PDB file of C-alpha atoms in Angstrom:
ATOM      1  CA  MET V  54     105.502  90.700 113.738  1.00 96.00           C
ATOM      2  CA  LYS V  55     101.978  92.003 114.375  1.00 97.00           C
ATOM      3  CA  ILE V  56     100.950  94.745 111.953  1.00 98.00           C
ATOM      4  CA  ALA V  57      98.118  97.289 111.931  1.00 97.00           C
ATOM      5  CA  ILE V  58      97.089  98.617 108.512  1.00 98.00           C
ATOM      6  CA  LEU V  59      95.621 102.123 108.653  1.00 97.00           C
ATOM      7  CA  GLY V  60      93.850 102.733 105.366  1.00 96.00           C
ATOM      8  CA  TYR V  61      92.460  99.524 103.915  1.00 95.00           C
ATOM      9  CA  GLY V  62      92.006 100.497 100.300  1.00 91.00           C
ATOM     10  CA  LYS V  63      93.817  99.040  97.292  1.00 88.00           C
ATOM     11  CA  MET V  64      97.241  99.726  98.793  1.00 91.00           C
ATOM     12  CA  GLY V  65      96.199  98.447 102.207  1.00 94.00           C
ATOM     13  CA  LYS V  66      95.009  95.176 100.697  1.00 95.00           C
ATOM     14  CA  THR V  67      98.269  94.792  98.763  1.00 94.00           C
ATOM     15  CA  ILE V  68     100.271  95.490 101.931  1.00 96.00           C
ATOM     16  CA  GLU V  69      98.241  92.812 103.713  1.00 97.00           C
ATOM     17  CA  LYS V  70      99.089  90.253 101.005  1.00 96.00           C
ATOM     18  CA  ILE V  71     102.807  91.076 101.089  1.00 96.00           C
ATOM     19  CA  ALA V  72     102.947  91.107 104.896  1.00 97.00           C
ATOM     20  CA  LEU V  73     101.249  87.707 105.138  1.00 97.00           C
ATOM     21  CA  SER V  74     103.662  86.301 102.544  1.00 97.00           C
ATOM     22  CA  ARG V  75     106.516  87.424 104.800  1.00 97.00           C
ATOM     23  CA  ASN V  76     104.989  85.580 107.778  1.00 97.00           C
ATOM     24  CA  HIS V  77     103.595  88.613 109.590  1.00 97.00           C
ATOM     25  CA  GLU V  78     100.210  88.746 111.304  1.00 97.00           C
ATOM     26  CA  ILE V  79      97.640  91.451 110.519  1.00 98.00           C
ATOM     27  CA  VAL V  80      95.988  92.210 113.861  1.00 97.00           C
ATOM     28  CA  TYR V  81      94.061  95.345 112.840  1.00 97.00           C
ATOM     29  CA  LYS V  82      92.982  96.960 109.588  1.00 96.00           C
ATOM     30  CA  THR V  83      90.708  99.948 109.174  1.00 96.00           C
ATOM     31  CA  SER V  84      89.687 102.851 106.976  1.00 95.00           C
ATOM     32  CA  SER V  85      87.714 104.395 109.853  1.00 94.00           C
ATOM     33  CA  PRO V  86      88.873 106.398 112.887  1.00 93.00           C
ATOM     34  CA  ILE V  87      91.268 104.338 114.983  1.00 95.00           C
ATOM     35  CA  GLU V  88      90.016 102.092 117.775  1.00 96.00           C
ATOM     36  CA  VAL V  89      92.897 102.427 120.207  1.00 96.00           C
ATOM     37  CA  GLU V  90      92.459  99.073 121.931  1.00 96.00           C
ATOM     38  CA  GLU V  91      92.681  97.317 118.566  1.00 96.00           C
ATOM     39  CA  LEU V  92      95.695  99.401 117.505  1.00 96.00           C
ATOM     40  CA  LYS V  93      97.540  98.482 120.718  1.00 96.00           C
ATOM     41  CA  LYS V  94      97.612  94.817 119.654  1.00 97.00           C
ATOM     42  CA  ALA V  95     100.151  95.731 116.934  1.00 97.00           C
ATOM     43  CA  ASP V  96     103.944  95.852 117.054  1.00 97.00           C
ATOM     44  CA  VAL V  97     103.998  98.374 114.201  1.00 98.00           C
ATOM     45  CA  ALA V  98     101.517 100.275 112.014  1.00 98.00           C
ATOM     46  CA  ILE V  99     101.560 101.051 108.298  1.00 98.00           C
ATOM     47  CA  ASP V 100      99.502 104.066 107.213  1.00 97.00           C
ATOM     48  CA  PHE V 101      98.255 104.378 103.638  1.00 95.00           C
ATOM     49  CA  SER V 102      95.091 106.294 104.440  1.00 94.00           C
ATOM     50  CA  ILE V 103      93.977 109.678 103.065  1.00 92.00           C
ATOM     51  CA  PRO V 104      95.466 113.153 103.595  1.00 91.00           C
ATOM     52  CA  ASP V 105      92.768 114.218 106.074  1.00 93.00           C
ATOM     53  CA  ALA V 106      93.307 111.137 108.268  1.00 95.00           C
ATOM     54  CA  ALA V 107      97.075 110.666 108.166  1.00 95.00           C
ATOM     55  CA  PHE V 108      98.170 113.164 110.821  1.00 96.00           C
ATOM     56  CA  ASN V 109      95.707 111.870 113.421  1.00 96.00           C
ATOM     57  CA  ASN V 110      96.562 108.266 112.579  1.00 97.00           C
ATOM     58  CA  ILE V 111     100.302 108.628 112.999  1.00 96.00           C
ATOM     59  CA  THR V 112     100.160 110.825 116.113  1.00 97.00           C
ATOM     60  CA  THR V 113      97.752 108.353 117.724  1.00 97.00           C
ATOM     61  CA  CYS V 114     100.387 105.687 117.072  1.00 97.00           C
ATOM     62  CA  PHE V 115     103.068 107.835 118.725  1.00 97.00           C
ATOM     63  CA  LYS V 116     100.913 108.355 121.806  1.00 96.00           C
ATOM     64  CA  HIS V 117     100.425 104.611 122.220  1.00 96.00           C
ATOM     65  CA  ASN V 118     104.027 103.577 121.557  1.00 96.00           C
ATOM     66  CA  ILE V 119     103.328 102.043 118.133  1.00 97.00           C
ATOM     67  CA  PRO V 120     106.060 102.623 115.514  1.00 97.00           C
ATOM     68  CA  VAL V 121     104.493 103.824 112.274  1.00 97.00           C
ATOM     69  CA  ALA V 122     105.554 103.830 108.625  1.00 97.00           C
ATOM     70  CA  CYS V 123     103.443 106.332 106.678  1.00 97.00           C
ATOM     71  CA  GLY V 124     103.140 106.439 102.906  1.00 93.00           C
ATOM     72  CA  THR V 125     100.155 108.786 102.706  1.00 92.00           C
ATOM     73  CA  THR V 126     100.876 111.982 100.783  1.00 85.00           C
ATOM     74  CA  GLY V 127      99.105 115.331 100.714  1.00 84.00           C
ATOM     75  CA  TRP V 128      99.364 116.124 104.464  1.00 92.00           C
ATOM     76  CA  LEU V 129     102.949 117.376 104.719  1.00 90.00           C
ATOM     77  CA  ASN V 130     101.947 120.862 105.867  1.00 93.00           C
ATOM     78  CA  ARG V 131     101.795 119.129 109.287  1.00 95.00           C
ATOM     79  CA  TYR V 132     104.908 116.976 108.917  1.00 95.00           C
ATOM     80  CA  GLU V 133     107.092 119.061 111.267  1.00 96.00           C
ATOM     81  CA  GLU V 134     104.325 119.040 113.857  1.00 97.00           C
ATOM     82  CA  ALA V 135     104.179 115.248 113.597  1.00 96.00           C
ATOM     83  CA  VAL V 136     107.953 114.984 113.996  1.00 97.00           C
ATOM     84  CA  LYS V 137     107.778 117.150 117.120  1.00 97.00           C
ATOM     85  CA  ILE V 138     105.107 114.898 118.661  1.00 97.00           C
ATOM     86  CA  CYS V 139     107.095 111.794 117.713  1.00 97.00           C
ATOM     87  CA  LYS V 140     110.135 113.119 119.580  1.00 96.00           C
ATOM     88  CA  GLU V 141     108.067 114.206 122.574  1.00 96.00           C
ATOM     89  CA  GLU V 142     106.528 110.732 122.815  1.00 96.00           C
ATOM     90  CA  ASN V 143     109.856 108.980 122.159  1.00 96.00           C
ATOM     91  CA  GLY V 144     108.209 107.339 119.169  1.00 97.00           C
ATOM     92  CA  ALA V 145     109.402 105.784 115.926  1.00 97.00           C
ATOM     93  CA  PHE V 146     108.456 107.150 112.504  1.00 98.00           C
ATOM     94  CA  ILE V 147     109.277 106.707 108.853  1.00 97.00           C
ATOM     95  CA  TYR V 148     107.541 108.875 106.273  1.00 95.00           C
ATOM     96  CA  GLY V 149     108.058 107.981 102.642  1.00 91.00           C
ATOM     97  CA  SER V 150     106.463 109.754  99.711  1.00 83.00           C
ATOM     98  CA  ASN V 151     107.167 106.469  97.954  1.00 83.00           C
ATOM     99  CA  PHE V 152     108.310 103.232  99.623  1.00 91.00           C
ATOM    100  CA  SER V 153     109.180 101.425  96.390  1.00 89.00           C
ATOM    101  CA  LEU V 154     112.761 100.181  96.517  1.00 89.00           C
ATOM    102  CA  GLY V 155     113.206 101.120  92.860  1.00 92.00           C
ATOM    103  CA  VAL V 156     111.875 104.628  93.412  1.00 90.00           C
ATOM    104  CA  ASN V 157     114.248 105.169  96.328  1.00 90.00           C
ATOM    105  CA  LEU V 158     117.144 104.182  94.088  1.00 93.00           C
ATOM    106  CA  PHE V 159     115.661 106.609  91.532  1.00 95.00           C
ATOM    107  CA  PHE V 160     115.627 109.325  94.226  1.00 93.00           C
ATOM    108  CA  GLN V 161     119.373 108.799  94.681  1.00 93.00           C
ATOM    109  CA  LEU V 162     119.980 108.790  90.921  1.00 96.00           C
ATOM    110  CA  ASN V 163     117.983 112.022  90.620  1.00 97.00           C
ATOM    111  CA  GLU V 164     120.058 113.637  93.369  1.00 95.00           C
ATOM    112  CA  ASN V 165     123.322 112.586  91.730  1.00 95.00           C
ATOM    113  CA  LEU V 166     122.175 113.851  88.319  1.00 97.00           C
ATOM    114  CA  ALA V 167     120.996 117.190  89.753  1.00 96.00           C
ATOM    115  CA  GLU V 168     124.384 117.747  91.358  1.00 95.00           C
ATOM    116  CA  LEU V 169     126.116 116.967  88.066  1.00 96.00           C
ATOM    117  CA  MET V 170     123.781 119.163  85.973  1.00 96.00           C
ATOM    118  CA  SER V 171     124.118 122.145  88.328  1.00 93.00           C
ATOM    119  CA  LYS V 172     127.308 123.063  86.474  1.00 93.00           C
ATOM    120  CA  PHE V 173     125.526 123.470  83.117  1.00 94.00           C
ATOM    121  CA  ASP V 174     123.168 126.455  82.952  1.00 91.00           C
ATOM    122  CA  GLU V 175     122.143 125.737  79.355  1.00 93.00           C
ATOM    123  CA  TYR V 176     119.959 122.833  80.541  1.00 95.00           C
ATOM    124  CA  LYS V 177     116.498 123.572  81.940  1.00 93.00           C
ATOM    125  CA  VAL V 178     114.851 120.917  84.063  1.00 95.00           C
ATOM    126  CA  ASP V 179     111.202 119.870  84.260  1.00 94.00           C
ATOM    127  CA  VAL V 180     109.319 117.088  86.029  1.00 95.00           C
ATOM    128  CA  GLU V 181     106.343 115.054  84.820  1.00 94.00           C
ATOM    129  CA  GLU V 182     104.268 112.571  86.811  1.00 94.00           C
ATOM    130  CA  ILE V 183     101.382 110.352  85.689  1.00 92.00           C
ATOM    131  CA  HIS V 184      99.055 108.522  88.083  1.00 89.00           C
ATOM    132  CA  HIS V 185      95.657 106.848  88.155  1.00 84.00           C
ATOM    133  CA  THR V 186      92.563 109.054  88.193  1.00 81.00           C
ATOM    134  CA  GLN V 187      91.720 108.156  91.815  1.00 76.00           C
ATOM    135  CA  LYS V 188      94.881 109.778  93.190  1.00 76.00           C
ATOM    136  CA  LEU V 189      93.729 112.694  95.343  1.00 68.00           C
ATOM    137  CA  ASP V 190      96.816 114.917  95.569  1.00 75.00           C
ATOM    138  CA  LYS V 191      98.506 116.710  92.688  1.00 84.00           C
ATOM    139  CA  PRO V 192     101.436 116.759  92.130  1.00 91.00           C
ATOM    140  CA  SER V 193     102.342 113.424  93.676  1.00 87.00           C
ATOM    141  CA  GLY V 194     104.427 113.264  96.822  1.00 84.00           C
ATOM    142  CA  THR V 195     107.068 111.433  94.808  1.00 88.00           C
ATOM    143  CA  ALA V 196     107.234 114.271  92.268  1.00 93.00           C
ATOM    144  CA  ILE V 197     107.592 116.793  95.081  1.00 92.00           C
ATOM    145  CA  THR V 198     110.388 114.761  96.693  1.00 90.00           C
ATOM    146  CA  LEU V 199     112.209 114.534  93.363  1.00 95.00           C
ATOM    147  CA  THR V 200     111.794 118.261  92.691  1.00 96.00           C
ATOM    148  CA  GLU V 201     112.872 119.348  96.164  1.00 94.00           C
ATOM    149  CA  SER V 202     116.026 117.306  95.778  1.00 94.00           C
ATOM    150  CA  ILE V 203     116.761 119.120  92.518  1.00 96.00           C
ATOM    151  CA  LEU V 204     116.184 122.454  94.278  1.00 96.00           C
ATOM    152  CA  GLN V 205     118.759 121.516  96.912  1.00 94.00           C
ATOM    153  CA  HIS V 206     121.434 120.825  94.309  1.00 91.00           C
ATOM    154  CA  THR V 207     120.796 123.574  91.733  1.00 89.00           C
ATOM    155  CA  ASP V 208     120.176 127.319  91.773  1.00 88.00           C
ATOM    156  CA  ASN V 209     116.457 126.904  91.048  1.00 87.00           C
ATOM    157  CA  LYS V 210     114.352 128.572  93.752  1.00 90.00           C
ATOM    158  CA  SER V 211     110.917 126.908  93.647  1.00 92.00           C
ATOM    159  CA  TRP V 212     108.576 124.656  91.685  1.00 94.00           C
ATOM    160  CA  LYS V 213     105.238 125.338  89.992  1.00 90.00           C
ATOM    161  CA  LEU V 214     102.430 122.953  89.064  1.00 91.00           C
ATOM    162  CA  ILE V 215     101.449 123.621  85.459  1.00 87.00           C
ATOM    163  CA  GLU V 216      98.888 122.142  83.102  1.00 75.00           C
ATOM    164  CA  ASN V 217     101.131 121.554  80.107  1.00 63.00           C
ATOM    165  CA  LYS V 218     104.212 123.529  79.124  1.00 60.00           C
ATOM    166  CA  GLU V 219     103.113 127.031  80.075  1.00 66.00           C
ATOM    167  CA  GLU V 220     105.690 129.649  80.937  1.00 73.00           C
ATOM    168  CA  VAL V 221     107.423 129.593  84.306  1.00 77.00           C
ATOM    169  CA  ASN V 222     109.942 131.925  85.860  1.00 80.00           C
ATOM    170  CA  ASP V 223     113.571 131.283  85.027  1.00 81.00           C
ATOM    171  CA  LYS V 224     114.300 129.798  88.472  1.00 86.00           C
ATOM    172  CA  GLU V 225     111.069 127.767  88.774  1.00 91.00           C
ATOM    173  CA  ILE V 226     110.912 124.047  88.028  1.00 94.00           C
ATOM    174  CA  PRO V 227     107.690 123.143  86.194  1.00 94.00           C
ATOM    175  CA  ILE V 228     105.833 120.000  87.291  1.00 94.00           C
ATOM    176  CA  VAL V 229     103.248 118.520  84.931  1.00 93.00           C
ATOM    177  CA  ALA V 230     100.796 116.174  86.713  1.00 92.00           C
ATOM    178  CA  LYS V 231      98.614 113.919  84.558  1.00 91.00           C
ATOM    179  CA  ARG V 232      95.812 111.583  85.643  1.00 91.00           C
ATOM    180  CA  GLU V 233      95.017 108.579  83.446  1.00 89.00           C
ATOM    181  CA  ASP V 234      93.165 105.303  83.920  1.00 84.00           C
ATOM    182  CA  ASP V 235      95.086 102.447  85.575  1.00 82.00           C
ATOM    183  CA  VAL V 236      98.525 104.079  85.776  1.00 83.00           C
ATOM    184  CA  LYS V 237     100.464 102.917  88.841  1.00 81.00           C
ATOM    185  CA  GLY V 238     102.943 105.775  88.720  1.00 87.00           C
ATOM    186  CA  THR V 239     105.393 107.209  86.184  1.00 93.00           C
ATOM    187  CA  HIS V 240     107.930 109.934  86.990  1.00 96.00           C
ATOM    188  CA  THR V 241     110.199 111.596  84.449  1.00 97.00           C
ATOM    189  CA  ILE V 242     112.983 114.145  85.006  1.00 97.00           C
ATOM    190  CA  LYS V 243     114.171 115.918  81.859  1.00 97.00           C
ATOM    191  CA  TYR V 244     117.045 118.348  81.361  1.00 97.00           C
ATOM    192  CA  ALA V 245     116.573 120.070  77.993  1.00 95.00           C
ATOM    193  CA  SER V 246     118.900 122.285  75.997  1.00 96.00           C
ATOM    194  CA  ALA V 247     118.858 123.610  72.440  1.00 96.00           C
ATOM    195  CA  ILE V 248     121.252 120.816  71.467  1.00 97.00           C
ATOM    196  CA  ASP V 249     119.986 117.758  73.324  1.00 97.00           C
ATOM    197  CA  ASP V 250     117.922 116.337  76.177  1.00 97.00           C
ATOM    198  CA  ILE V 251     118.934 114.164  79.119  1.00 97.00           C
ATOM    199  CA  GLU V 252     116.121 112.190  80.715  1.00 97.00           C
ATOM    200  CA  ILE V 253     115.651 109.700  83.556  1.00 98.00           C
ATOM    201  CA  LYS V 254     112.383 107.883  84.163  1.00 97.00           C
ATOM    202  CA  HIS V 255     110.821 105.463  86.632  1.00 95.00           C
ATOM    203  CA  THR V 256     107.711 103.463  85.711  1.00 94.00           C
ATOM    204  CA  ALA V 257     105.859 101.361  88.288  1.00 88.00           C
ATOM    205  CA  HIS V 258     104.110  98.267  86.932  1.00 88.00           C
ATOM    206  CA  SER V 259     102.153  97.306  90.053  1.00 83.00           C
ATOM    207  CA  ARG V 260     101.375  98.358  93.605  1.00 81.00           C
ATOM    208  CA  GLU V 261     103.397  95.445  94.954  1.00 88.00           C
ATOM    209  CA  GLY V 262     106.653  97.402  94.803  1.00 87.00           C
ATOM    210  CA  PHE V 263     105.214 100.125  97.045  1.00 87.00           C
ATOM    211  CA  ALA V 264     103.717  97.538  99.400  1.00 93.00           C
ATOM    212  CA  LEU V 265     106.909  95.504  99.691  1.00 94.00           C
ATOM    213  CA  GLY V 266     108.934  98.610 100.492  1.00 94.00           C
ATOM    214  CA  ALA V 267     106.429  99.657 103.155  1.00 95.00           C
ATOM    215  CA  VAL V 268     106.559  96.251 104.830  1.00 96.00           C
ATOM    216  CA  ILE V 269     110.373  96.231 104.718  1.00 96.00           C
ATOM    217  CA  ALA V 270     110.358  99.722 106.274  1.00 96.00           C
ATOM    218  CA  ALA V 271     108.013  98.531 109.031  1.00 97.00           C
ATOM    219  CA  GLU V 272     110.237  95.506 109.696  1.00 97.00           C
ATOM    220  CA  TRP V 273     113.280  97.774 109.959  1.00 96.00           C
ATOM    221  CA  LEU V 274     111.478 100.299 112.192  1.00 96.00           C
ATOM    222  CA  HIS V 275     110.306  97.725 114.733  1.00 93.00           C
ATOM    223  CA  ASP V 276     112.066  98.232 118.102  1.00 90.00           C
ATOM    224  CA  LYS V 277     113.683 101.518 117.026  1.00 95.00           C
ATOM    225  CA  THR V 278     113.164 105.064 118.301  1.00 96.00           C
ATOM    226  CA  GLY V 279     113.476 108.205 116.209  1.00 97.00           C
ATOM    227  CA  VAL V 280     112.550 109.760 112.873  1.00 97.00           C
ATOM    228  CA  PHE V 281     113.898 108.031 109.782  1.00 97.00           C
ATOM    229  CA  THR V 282     113.658 107.886 105.991  1.00 93.00           C
ATOM    230  CA  MET V 283     114.000 105.147 103.408  1.00 92.00           C
ATOM    231  CA  LYS V 284     117.642 106.185 103.008  1.00 90.00           C
ATOM    232  CA  ASP V 285     118.180 104.816 106.509  1.00 94.00           C
ATOM    233  CA  VAL V 286     116.315 101.606 105.688  1.00 93.00           C
ATOM    234  CA  LEU V 287     118.297 100.995 102.481  1.00 89.00           C
ATOM    235  CA  GLY V 288     121.642 102.339 103.711  1.00 88.00           C
ATOM    236  CA  LEU V 289     121.858 104.939 100.937  1.00 81.00           C
TER     237      LEU V 289
END
């Protein structure tokens, strides 16, 4: 399969290594505005660019019949617009706030736990994420995905980004976002009561898990039409 990598930073380089190891060909890689004629050489594109570039990158792919798997976060205020364009162009699209196979299993575990804990009002939930200091968006897309899943399964109404453990409204879920040197990504969900705590946690050790998941998603997306998620890819 011929792959275009849109966003050739640390993640893009890791995706290239994984894709080559799986016998794919990288026909285009860029961190600059897309050159359409180069993009059109690809069977599928993988976007790990920056928030300001992601929407234009993926919609350009739709308009030139290139399926695209996007792992860039921080642009989701335009997600529904992108989905609309994808459908209009009969395109193929997977967005994942995190393509790691382990994280997507963690997403499912989080959803199951939230549904279980919804019956016990004495537990209050909070979310913490830790990433490297170069990460631009805060909180992480993964933390938002986790929190929104909790909102769907409990009577909490919204989430709030806080610095430490400041006060939040009774129906708000606090998210603490920390930035530290050389942290690949740690996400913790904690349900706390006066008697005990229940906690689940995912810790990434390298970027390779994210890259592998993105390449697997691109492989799955090739020759399909529609808007999908990693649940579709993994059959969850």
